[in-house]
Tab-separated table of C-alpha atoms in Angstrom:
chain	number	residue	atom	x	y	z
K	1	MET	CA	-39.573	198.464	129.562
K	2	ARG	CA	-38.385	196.125	126.803
K	3	LYS	CA	-37.488	193.493	129.417
K	4	SER	CA	-40.985	193.530	130.809
K	5	ILE	CA	-41.700	190.351	128.994
K	6	LEU	CA	-39.568	188.377	131.399
K	7	LEU	CA	-42.779	187.574	133.353
K	8	LEU	CA	-43.755	185.329	130.383
K	9	LEU	CA	-40.772	183.060	131.145
K	10	PRO	CA	-42.888	180.002	132.025
K	11	LEU	CA	-44.386	180.015	128.488
K	12	LEU	CA	-41.054	178.774	127.355
K	13	LEU	CA	-41.757	175.441	129.036
K	14	LEU	CA	-44.816	174.892	126.865
K	15	GLY	CA	-42.683	173.842	123.892
K	16	SER	CA	-39.924	174.816	121.625
K	17	CYS	CA	-40.039	176.028	118.060
K	18	LYS	CA	-43.323	177.933	118.639
K	19	THR	CA	-44.331	181.534	118.346
K	20	PHE	CA	-46.969	182.972	120.646
K	21	ARG	CA	-48.602	186.322	119.800
K	22	GLY	CA	-50.792	188.244	122.231
K	23	GLN	CA	-51.466	191.186	124.486
K	24	PHE	CA	-49.612	192.093	127.594
K	25	THR	CA	-51.486	194.446	129.948
K	26	THR	CA	-50.309	196.106	133.112
K	27	HIS	CA	-52.900	197.513	135.490
K	28	GLU	CA	-50.366	199.389	137.597
K	29	ASP	CA	-46.661	199.956	137.381
K	30	ILE	CA	-44.801	196.693	138.147
K	31	THR	CA	-41.186	195.924	138.844
K	32	LEU	CA	-39.443	192.805	137.543
K	33	ASN	CA	-36.041	191.325	138.326
K	34	THR	CA	-33.871	190.915	135.254
K	35	GLY	CA	-30.964	189.339	137.008
K	36	LYS	CA	-28.612	192.286	137.423
K	37	LYS	CA	-31.169	195.036	137.910
K	38	LYS	CA	-34.832	195.742	138.299
K	39	VAL	CA	-37.015	197.094	135.532
K	40	THR	CA	-40.229	199.045	136.063
K	41	ILE	CA	-43.021	198.613	133.515
K	42	GLU	CA	-45.596	201.335	133.279
K	43	VAL	CA	-49.370	200.864	133.068
K	44	GLY	CA	-50.601	200.035	129.571
K	45	GLN	CA	-51.249	197.397	126.888
K	46	ARG	CA	-48.785	196.243	124.288
K	47	GLU	CA	-48.394	193.600	121.570
K	48	VAL	CA	-46.013	190.723	122.317
K	49	LYS	CA	-44.415	188.043	120.141
K	50	ILE	CA	-42.473	185.220	121.701
K	51	ASN	CA	-40.234	183.057	119.495
K	52	PHE	CA	-39.116	179.820	121.147
K	53	LYS	CA	-35.704	178.811	119.891
K	54	SER	CA	-35.280	175.799	122.204
K	55	LYS	CA	-36.587	174.533	125.501
K	56	LYS	CA	-34.107	176.772	127.305
K	57	LYS	CA	-34.031	179.891	125.100
K	58	ALA	CA	-36.527	182.287	123.557
K	59	GLU	CA	-36.620	185.657	121.850
K	60	LEU	CA	-39.272	188.117	122.897
K	61	GLU	CA	-40.423	190.986	120.751
K	62	ILE	CA	-42.142	193.955	122.409
K	63	ASP	CA	-42.420	197.624	121.312
K	64	GLY	CA	-39.946	196.929	118.455
K	65	HIS	CA	-37.269	195.505	120.812
K	66	LYS	CA	-35.935	191.910	120.931
K	67	VAL	CA	-35.093	190.332	124.314
K	68	ASP	CA	-33.291	187.017	124.626
K	69	LEU	CA	-34.346	184.868	127.579
K	70	LYS	CA	-32.805	181.867	129.253
K	71	PHE	CA	-34.723	179.834	131.802
K	72	ASP	CA	-34.462	176.882	134.090
K	73	SER	CA	-35.813	173.748	132.499
K	74	LYS	CA	-36.922	172.311	135.808
K	75	LEU	CA	-40.273	174.202	135.806
K	76	LYS	CA	-43.186	172.129	134.432
K	77	ILE	CA	-46.094	173.940	132.807
K	78	PRO	CA	-48.918	171.856	131.268
K	79	SER	CA	-49.754	172.488	127.619
K	80	ASN	CA	-53.363	171.909	128.529
K	81	GLY	CA	-54.699	172.896	131.994
K	82	ASP	CA	-54.274	175.232	134.931
K	83	PHE	CA	-50.882	176.169	136.389
K	84	LYS	CA	-49.274	178.254	139.040
K	85	VAL	CA	-45.596	179.313	139.279
K	86	LYS	CA	-44.517	180.625	142.627
K	87	ALA	CA	-42.509	183.851	142.662
K	88	SER	CA	-39.472	181.989	144.088
K	89	ASP	CA	-39.586	179.525	141.131
K	90	TRP	CA	-38.793	182.354	138.648
K	91	ASN	CA	-36.989	184.875	140.733
K	92	GLN	CA	-39.758	187.442	140.888
K	93	VAL	CA	-41.942	188.990	143.526
K	94	TYR	CA	-45.089	187.905	141.636
K	95	ASP	CA	-46.696	184.489	141.315
K	96	LEU	CA	-47.814	183.518	137.777
K	97	VAL	CA	-51.291	181.932	137.639
K	98	GLY	CA	-52.733	180.822	134.348
K	99	THR	CA	-54.541	178.454	132.041
K	100	SER	CA	-53.418	176.862	128.788
K	101	LYS	CA	-55.833	175.192	126.358
K	102	VAL	CA	-55.114	173.306	123.167
K	103	GLU	CA	-57.783	172.982	120.492
K	104	VAL	CA	-57.442	170.669	117.381
K	105	THR	CA	-59.763	171.081	114.481
K	106	SER	CA	-59.962	169.240	111.140
K	107	GLY	CA	-61.109	170.843	107.897
K	108	PRO	CA	-63.103	169.272	105.108
K	109	LEU	CA	-61.719	166.605	102.808
K	110	SER	CA	-59.643	168.327	100.106
K	111	HIS	CA	-58.432	166.827	96.727
K	112	ASP	CA	-55.286	167.955	94.956
K	113	PHE	CA	-52.429	166.831	92.717
K	114	GLU	CA	-48.860	166.811	94.072
K	115	SER	CA	-45.527	166.182	92.412
K	116	CYS	CA	-43.956	162.857	93.257
K	117	VAL	CA	-40.930	160.690	92.551
K	118	GLU	CA	-41.069	156.948	91.980
K	119	ARG	CA	-37.862	154.945	92.220
K	120	VAL	CA	-38.043	151.981	89.927
K	121	PRO	CA	-35.528	149.123	90.051
K	122	TYR	CA	-33.995	147.698	86.783
K	123	THR	CA	-31.760	144.674	86.459
K	124	VAL	CA	-28.636	145.365	84.362
K	125	CYS	CA	-26.456	142.464	83.248
K	126	ASN	CA	-22.864	142.805	82.053
K	127	GLY	CA	-21.593	139.476	80.814
K	128	ARG	CA	-21.565	137.095	83.746
K	129	SER	CA	-22.934	139.347	86.548
K	130	CYS	CA	-26.166	141.231	87.017
K	131	HIS	CA	-27.036	144.064	89.429
K	132	ILE	CA	-29.889	146.272	90.171
K	133	VAL	CA	-29.954	149.970	89.183
K	134	TYR	CA	-32.584	152.378	90.343
K	135	ARG	CA	-34.088	155.159	88.212
K	136	ASP	CA	-36.171	158.047	89.435
K	137	PHE	CA	-39.336	158.967	87.531
K	138	TYR	CA	-40.998	162.267	88.203
K	139	GLY	CA	-44.729	162.740	87.985
K	140	GLN	CA	-47.936	163.740	89.703
K	141	ARG	CA	-50.270	161.883	92.019
K	142	HIS	CA	-53.813	162.473	93.312
K	143	VAL	CA	-54.068	163.054	97.043
K	144	GLU	CA	-56.841	163.522	99.552
K	145	TYR	CA	-56.206	165.205	102.825
K	146	ARG	CA	-57.696	167.244	105.652
K	147	LEU	CA	-56.066	170.400	107.078
K	148	ARG	CA	-55.620	169.934	110.818
K	149	THR	CA	-55.153	173.098	112.817
K	150	THR	CA	-53.755	173.104	116.352
K	151	THR	CA	-54.264	176.218	118.430
K	152	GLN	CA	-52.830	176.763	121.872
K	153	ASN	CA	-54.391	179.666	123.854
K	154	ILE	CA	-52.856	180.847	127.052
K	155	VAL	CA	-53.995	183.360	129.709
K	156	MET	CA	-51.691	184.266	132.636
K	157	ASN	CA	-52.013	186.688	135.535
K	158	LEU	CA	-49.161	188.253	137.442
K	159	VAL	CA	-50.342	188.078	141.042
K	160	ALA	CA	-48.946	189.412	144.378
K	161	GLU	CA	-50.822	189.434	147.692
K	162	ASP	CA	-54.015	188.063	145.909
K	163	HIS	CA	-54.076	191.064	143.648
K	164	GLY	CA	-53.651	190.871	139.858
K	165	HIS	CA	-51.016	193.393	138.603
K	166	ALA	CA	-50.710	192.264	134.925
K	167	GLU	CA	-51.913	189.693	132.407
K	168	PHE	CA	-50.961	188.016	129.201
K	169	SER	CA	-53.345	186.578	126.672
K	170	GLY	CA	-51.848	184.917	123.619
K	171	TYR	CA	-51.991	182.086	121.181
K	172	ASN	CA	-49.924	179.857	118.968
K	173	SER	CA	-51.485	178.206	115.858
K	174	SER	CA	-50.101	175.768	113.336
K	175	SER	CA	-51.636	173.714	110.500
K	176	GLU	CA	-50.637	170.525	108.765
K	177	ARG	CA	-52.038	168.268	106.085
K	178	VAL	CA	-53.223	164.847	107.293
K	179	TYR	CA	-53.304	162.606	104.227
K	180	GLU	CA	-56.099	159.989	103.807
K	181	TYR	CA	-55.212	158.877	100.319
K	182	TYR	CA	-52.168	158.837	97.995
K	183	GLY	CA	-52.720	157.873	94.327
K	184	ASN	CA	-50.119	156.238	92.145
K	185	CYS	CA	-47.284	158.365	90.800
K	186	ARG	CA	-47.746	158.901	87.032
């Protein structure tokens, strides 16, 4: 059962260094190929967490178990749009049909003070020669920024013979500061 998440393999192509959280639901018992053997997953719903370690490796967490995955980097899944992965493209008896959508939102303008370092050059002369020495001065500066949040939602269906057997619905969200103003370091 812990290897049931192998059907989420194409998610790995959506990017590396991301974590997707979501629900995996099976509507009937399904059997997946895991390479050396077949695993049967019973009907039910479970929480899933997928940690992408690179474009070729990920760690899946389901029911308290961790499953390492390796995948072929030749598959191309869009980060925004519809996709279909044929069963033969990921060594399963099911096609994977889904949609991925990326939403970017910006928050209100925020004001704050941040620590800063200013490197100041000084000319030092010793007899006949002079050279420049840099000193670091630590201080604070006023900044203005907006918090930009990027959320990627994905819905995938495990399909065989035009019949849905299972589905995954999950998301990845990250935020970053987008600076609009940096004050002087004082």
